[in-house]
Amino acid sequence: KIAAEAAPAKTEEWTTVERVGWDQKDREIEYYVFIDGVGGAPKESVCVNISEWSVEVRVRGLNGKNLLHRVPRLYDRIRPDQSFWRVRKDMVQMLLYKAGTDRWEKIGFDSRRAAREAAMQENMRKGDAGGGLMSMMKEMWEDGDDETRRTIARAWATAEQKKARGDTPGQI
């Protein structure tokens, strides 16, 4: 007699969901993952994991597909104990409570922001706060649109005029 060989483990295939939307208030982020027909899926097939730094949505077997949406590193920390989610007709809606009140520029981690903050902290440690500010202004100029550049140019011109007149900062 020959013993039956175990079938090799079949790995599951996951299709990435990229249709998302979000909005924010001072202390919360509303995050939407759009999945057609998810509201009709059995409750046990929808799994949402919300952690301090990430979110993940998994839907098993919806129209023959396993669907996955993941933000492995959020822009900033959230409070998973206060956050929650619910399934709507064609979306999974999450209400994520921020750990702070900073305005998020995007949902995912911003490595440039982290580098900028690290450089500013290093400059503050060295006692050179102006160097960090100049680096930030240079980056805003390079990344900014025309309106941002006009605003920076006006502020710089005004500061130079005040300096030429001998005005001190904060003087009216």
PDB file of C-alpha atoms in Angstrom:
ATOM      1  CA  LYS A   1       0.000   0.000   0.000  1.00  0.00           C
ATOM      2  CA  ILE A   2       1.236   3.500  -0.841  1.00  0.00           C
ATOM      3  CA  ALA A   3       0.328   6.275   1.570  1.00  0.00           C
ATOM      4  CA  ALA A   4      -1.548   9.148   0.010  1.00  0.00           C
ATOM      5  CA  GLU A   5       0.614  12.219  -0.369  1.00  0.00           C
ATOM      6  CA  ALA A   6      -0.671  15.426   1.088  1.00  0.00           C
ATOM      7  CA  ALA A   7      -1.627  17.968  -1.536  1.00  0.00           C
ATOM      8  CA  PRO A   8       0.654  21.009  -1.544  1.00  0.00           C
ATOM      9  CA  ALA A   9      -0.829  23.931   0.349  1.00  0.00           C
ATOM     10  CA  LYS A  10      -2.621  26.265  -2.034  1.00  0.00           C
ATOM     11  CA  THR A  11      -1.729  29.912  -1.510  1.00  0.00           C
ATOM     12  CA  GLU A  12      -4.574  32.359  -1.717  1.00  0.00           C
ATOM     13  CA  GLU A  13      -4.515  35.037  -4.369  1.00  0.00           C
ATOM     14  CA  TRP A  14      -5.529  38.530  -3.388  1.00  0.00           C
ATOM     15  CA  THR A  15      -6.596  41.351  -5.686  1.00  0.00           C
ATOM     16  CA  THR A  16      -5.547  44.788  -4.497  1.00  0.00           C
ATOM     17  CA  VAL A  17      -8.302  47.393  -4.105  1.00  0.00           C
ATOM     18  CA  GLU A  18      -7.120  50.903  -4.873  1.00  0.00           C
ATOM     19  CA  ARG A  19     -10.389  52.852  -5.117  1.00  0.00           C
ATOM     20  CA  VAL A  20     -10.370  54.871  -1.901  1.00  0.00           C
ATOM     21  CA  GLY A  21     -11.395  58.253  -0.592  1.00  0.00           C
ATOM     22  CA  TRP A  22     -10.923  60.188   2.610  1.00  0.00           C
ATOM     23  CA  ASP A  23     -11.798  63.322   4.481  1.00  0.00           C
ATOM     24  CA  GLN A  24     -10.632  64.739   7.793  1.00  0.00           C
ATOM     25  CA  LYS A  25     -11.656  66.888  10.709  1.00  0.00           C
ATOM     26  CA  ASP A  26      -9.489  68.067  13.612  1.00  0.00           C
ATOM     27  CA  ARG A  27      -9.455  64.735  15.436  1.00  0.00           C
ATOM     28  CA  GLU A  28     -10.701  62.187  12.910  1.00  0.00           C
ATOM     29  CA  ILE A  29     -10.212  60.736   9.456  1.00  0.00           C
ATOM     30  CA  GLU A  30     -13.077  59.254   7.459  1.00  0.00           C
ATOM     31  CA  TYR A  31     -11.592  56.638   5.153  1.00  0.00           C
ATOM     32  CA  TYR A  32     -13.543  54.826   2.432  1.00  0.00           C
ATOM     33  CA  VAL A  33     -12.522  51.680   0.556  1.00  0.00           C
ATOM     34  CA  PHE A  34     -14.843  51.299  -2.435  1.00  0.00           C
ATOM     35  CA  ILE A  35     -15.734  47.683  -3.241  1.00  0.00           C
ATOM     36  CA  ASP A  36     -18.755  47.026  -5.452  1.00  0.00           C
ATOM     37  CA  GLY A  37     -21.309  44.828  -3.707  1.00  0.00           C
ATOM     38  CA  VAL A  38     -19.427  44.426  -0.414  1.00  0.00           C
ATOM     39  CA  GLY A  39     -22.625  45.180   1.506  1.00  0.00           C
ATOM     40  CA  GLY A  40     -24.086  41.893   0.251  1.00  0.00           C
ATOM     41  CA  ALA A  41     -21.116  39.785   1.384  1.00  0.00           C
ATOM     42  CA  PRO A  42     -21.473  37.559   4.464  1.00  0.00           C
ATOM     43  CA  LYS A  43     -20.279  39.382   7.616  1.00  0.00           C
ATOM     44  CA  GLU A  44     -17.628  36.764   8.333  1.00  0.00           C
ATOM     45  CA  SER A  45     -16.008  37.345   4.929  1.00  0.00           C
ATOM     46  CA  VAL A  46     -15.122  40.986   5.729  1.00  0.00           C
ATOM     47  CA  CYS A  47     -12.150  41.552   8.033  1.00  0.00           C
ATOM     48  CA  VAL A  48     -10.845  44.997   8.987  1.00  0.00           C
ATOM     49  CA  ASN A  49      -7.714  45.501  11.074  1.00  0.00           C
ATOM     50  CA  ILE A  50      -7.059  48.955  12.497  1.00  0.00           C
ATOM     51  CA  SER A  51      -3.797  49.434  14.377  1.00  0.00           C
ATOM     52  CA  GLU A  52      -1.949  52.477  15.686  1.00  0.00           C
ATOM     53  CA  TRP A  53      -0.011  52.930  12.422  1.00  0.00           C
ATOM     54  CA  SER A  54      -1.890  50.915   9.752  1.00  0.00           C
ATOM     55  CA  VAL A  55      -5.225  49.773   8.348  1.00  0.00           C
ATOM     56  CA  GLU A  56      -6.109  46.679   6.358  1.00  0.00           C
ATOM     57  CA  VAL A  57      -9.343  45.494   4.731  1.00  0.00           C
ATOM     58  CA  ARG A  58      -9.778  41.906   3.511  1.00  0.00           C
ATOM     59  CA  VAL A  59     -12.863  40.534   1.781  1.00  0.00           C
ATOM     60  CA  ARG A  60     -12.888  36.804   1.039  1.00  0.00           C
ATOM     61  CA  GLY A  61     -14.797  35.292  -1.849  1.00  0.00           C
ATOM     62  CA  LEU A  62     -16.691  38.327  -3.138  1.00  0.00           C
ATOM     63  CA  ASN A  63     -17.745  37.421  -6.691  1.00  0.00           C
ATOM     64  CA  GLY A  64     -15.076  34.712  -6.695  1.00  0.00           C
ATOM     65  CA  LYS A  65     -12.237  37.042  -5.653  1.00  0.00           C
ATOM     66  CA  ASN A  66     -10.328  37.763  -2.481  1.00  0.00           C
ATOM     67  CA  LEU A  67      -9.903  41.520  -2.152  1.00  0.00           C
ATOM     68  CA  LEU A  68      -7.284  43.389  -0.144  1.00  0.00           C
ATOM     69  CA  HIS A  69      -6.622  47.016   0.674  1.00  0.00           C
ATOM     70  CA  ARG A  70      -3.732  47.919   2.961  1.00  0.00           C
ATOM     71  CA  VAL A  71      -2.090  51.083   4.214  1.00  0.00           C
ATOM     72  CA  PRO A  72       1.010  49.624   5.889  1.00  0.00           C
ATOM     73  CA  ARG A  73       2.092  52.938   7.426  1.00  0.00           C
ATOM     74  CA  LEU A  74      -0.322  55.782   8.028  1.00  0.00           C
ATOM     75  CA  TYR A  75       0.690  59.440   7.797  1.00  0.00           C
ATOM     76  CA  ASP A  76       0.522  59.726  11.564  1.00  0.00           C
ATOM     77  CA  ARG A  77      -0.578  57.708  14.585  1.00  0.00           C
ATOM     78  CA  ILE A  78      -4.252  56.923  15.252  1.00  0.00           C
ATOM     79  CA  ARG A  79      -6.183  55.631  18.257  1.00  0.00           C
ATOM     80  CA  PRO A  80      -7.442  52.150  17.314  1.00  0.00           C
ATOM     81  CA  ASP A  81      -9.380  51.822  20.574  1.00  0.00           C
ATOM     82  CA  GLN A  82     -11.643  54.715  19.511  1.00  0.00           C
ATOM     83  CA  SER A  83     -11.709  53.969  15.773  1.00  0.00           C
ATOM     84  CA  PHE A  84     -14.344  51.788  14.149  1.00  0.00           C
ATOM     85  CA  TRP A  85     -15.610  50.555  10.786  1.00  0.00           C
ATOM     86  CA  ARG A  86     -18.819  49.495   9.068  1.00  0.00           C
ATOM     87  CA  VAL A  87     -19.823  47.919   5.797  1.00  0.00           C
ATOM     88  CA  ARG A  88     -22.016  49.926   3.444  1.00  0.00           C
ATOM     89  CA  LYS A  89     -23.562  48.848   0.137  1.00  0.00           C
ATOM     90  CA  ASP A  90     -20.464  49.466  -1.997  1.00  0.00           C
ATOM     91  CA  MET A  91     -17.782  50.432   0.505  1.00  0.00           C
ATOM     92  CA  VAL A  92     -16.093  49.751   3.792  1.00  0.00           C
ATOM     93  CA  GLN A  93     -16.174  52.957   5.817  1.00  0.00           C
ATOM     94  CA  MET A  94     -13.713  53.588   8.643  1.00  0.00           C
ATOM     95  CA  LEU A  95     -13.683  56.364  11.197  1.00  0.00           C
ATOM     96  CA  LEU A  96     -10.101  56.699  12.406  1.00  0.00           C
ATOM     97  CA  TYR A  97      -9.426  58.867  15.445  1.00  0.00           C
ATOM     98  CA  LYS A  98      -6.142  60.770  15.268  1.00  0.00           C
ATOM     99  CA  ALA A  99      -3.730  60.653  18.182  1.00  0.00           C
ATOM    100  CA  GLY A 100      -3.052  64.370  17.578  1.00  0.00           C
ATOM    101  CA  THR A 101      -4.662  67.285  15.769  1.00  0.00           C
ATOM    102  CA  ASP A 102      -2.120  67.767  12.973  1.00  0.00           C
ATOM    103  CA  ARG A 103      -3.622  68.083   9.511  1.00  0.00           C
ATOM    104  CA  TRP A 104      -2.758  65.097   7.321  1.00  0.00           C
ATOM    105  CA  GLU A 105      -1.456  65.805   3.834  1.00  0.00           C
ATOM    106  CA  LYS A 106      -2.240  62.270   2.702  1.00  0.00           C
ATOM    107  CA  ILE A 107      -3.226  58.904   4.172  1.00  0.00           C
ATOM    108  CA  GLY A 108       0.071  57.060   3.808  1.00  0.00           C
ATOM    109  CA  PHE A 109       3.447  57.685   5.397  1.00  0.00           C
ATOM    110  CA  ASP A 110       5.435  60.551   3.897  1.00  0.00           C
ATOM    111  CA  SER A 111       9.164  59.797   4.007  1.00  0.00           C
ATOM    112  CA  ARG A 112      10.002  63.373   2.973  1.00  0.00           C
ATOM    113  CA  ARG A 113       8.004  64.696   5.931  1.00  0.00           C
ATOM    114  CA  ALA A 114       9.865  62.370   8.282  1.00  0.00           C
ATOM    115  CA  ALA A 115      13.235  63.472   6.867  1.00  0.00           C
ATOM    116  CA  ARG A 116      12.245  67.134   7.140  1.00  0.00           C
ATOM    117  CA  GLU A 117      11.176  66.703  10.781  1.00  0.00           C
ATOM    118  CA  ALA A 118      14.385  64.837  11.616  1.00  0.00           C
ATOM    119  CA  ALA A 119      16.476  67.612  10.020  1.00  0.00           C
ATOM    120  CA  MET A 120      14.581  70.299  11.933  1.00  0.00           C
ATOM    121  CA  GLN A 121      15.034  68.424  15.222  1.00  0.00           C
ATOM    122  CA  GLU A 122      18.753  68.058  14.520  1.00  0.00           C
ATOM    123  CA  ASN A 123      19.057  71.780  13.762  1.00  0.00           C
ATOM    124  CA  MET A 124      17.155  72.621  16.971  1.00  0.00           C
ATOM    125  CA  ARG A 125      19.513  70.353  18.908  1.00  0.00           C
ATOM    126  CA  LYS A 126      22.479  72.200  17.410  1.00  0.00           C
ATOM    127  CA  GLY A 127      20.845  75.552  18.189  1.00  0.00           C
ATOM    128  CA  ASP A 128      20.282  76.423  14.509  1.00  0.00           C
ATOM    129  CA  ALA A 129      16.509  76.713  14.158  1.00  0.00           C
ATOM    130  CA  GLY A 130      16.932  79.019  11.150  1.00  0.00           C
ATOM    131  CA  GLY A 131      18.684  76.314   9.123  1.00  0.00           C
ATOM    132  CA  GLY A 132      15.730  73.980   9.523  1.00  0.00           C
ATOM    133  CA  LEU A 133      13.325  76.742   8.590  1.00  0.00           C
ATOM    134  CA  MET A 134      15.325  77.578   5.468  1.00  0.00           C
ATOM    135  CA  SER A 135      15.356  73.909   4.447  1.00  0.00           C
ATOM    136  CA  MET A 136      11.607  73.724   4.893  1.00  0.00           C
ATOM    137  CA  MET A 137      11.055  76.918   2.876  1.00  0.00           C
ATOM    138  CA  LYS A 138      13.289  75.637   0.077  1.00  0.00           C
ATOM    139  CA  GLU A 139      11.324  72.397  -0.083  1.00  0.00           C
ATOM    140  CA  MET A 140       8.010  74.282  -0.088  1.00  0.00           C
ATOM    141  CA  TRP A 141       9.305  76.420  -2.968  1.00  0.00           C
ATOM    142  CA  GLU A 142      10.446  73.390  -4.975  1.00  0.00           C
ATOM    143  CA  ASP A 143       7.272  71.362  -4.362  1.00  0.00           C
ATOM    144  CA  GLY A 144       4.779  74.224  -4.349  1.00  0.00           C
ATOM    145  CA  ASP A 145       2.409  75.380  -7.043  1.00  0.00           C
ATOM    146  CA  ASP A 146       2.437  78.908  -8.510  1.00  0.00           C
ATOM    147  CA  GLU A 147       0.266  80.334  -5.705  1.00  0.00           C
ATOM    148  CA  THR A 148       2.569  78.890  -3.025  1.00  0.00           C
ATOM    149  CA  ARG A 149       5.600  80.405  -4.751  1.00  0.00           C
ATOM    150  CA  ARG A 150       3.908  83.819  -5.050  1.00  0.00           C
ATOM    151  CA  THR A 151       3.042  83.732  -1.335  1.00  0.00           C
ATOM    152  CA  ILE A 152       6.611  82.840  -0.349  1.00  0.00           C
ATOM    153  CA  ALA A 153       8.012  85.539  -2.648  1.00  0.00           C
ATOM    154  CA  ARG A 154       5.660  88.187  -1.173  1.00  0.00           C
ATOM    155  CA  ALA A 155       6.583  87.206   2.392  1.00  0.00           C
ATOM    156  CA  TRP A 156      10.296  87.316   1.567  1.00  0.00           C
ATOM    157  CA  ALA A 157       9.980  90.719  -0.167  1.00  0.00           C
ATOM    158  CA  THR A 158       8.043  92.158   2.781  1.00  0.00           C
ATOM    159  CA  ALA A 159      10.653  90.864   5.249  1.00  0.00           C
ATOM    160  CA  GLU A 160      13.486  92.364   3.166  1.00  0.00           C
ATOM    161  CA  GLN A 161      11.718  95.737   3.001  1.00  0.00           C
ATOM    162  CA  LYS A 162      11.279  95.757   6.781  1.00  0.00           C
ATOM    163  CA  LYS A 163      14.914  94.796   7.264  1.00  0.00           C
ATOM    164  CA  ALA A 164      16.018  97.644   4.954  1.00  0.00           C
ATOM    165  CA  ARG A 165      13.909 100.131   6.964  1.00  0.00           C
ATOM    166  CA  GLY A 166      15.388  98.848  10.201  1.00  0.00           C
ATOM    167  CA  ASP A 167      12.087  97.510  11.509  1.00  0.00           C
ATOM    168  CA  THR A 168      12.454  94.817  14.121  1.00  0.00           C
ATOM    169  CA  PRO A 169      10.356  91.674  14.037  1.00  0.00           C
ATOM    170  CA  GLY A 170       7.023  92.073  15.777  1.00  0.00           C
ATOM    171  CA  GLN A 171       7.138  95.876  15.472  1.00  0.00           C
ATOM    172  CA  ILE A 172       4.029  97.589  14.089  1.00  0.00           C
TER     173      ILE A 172
END
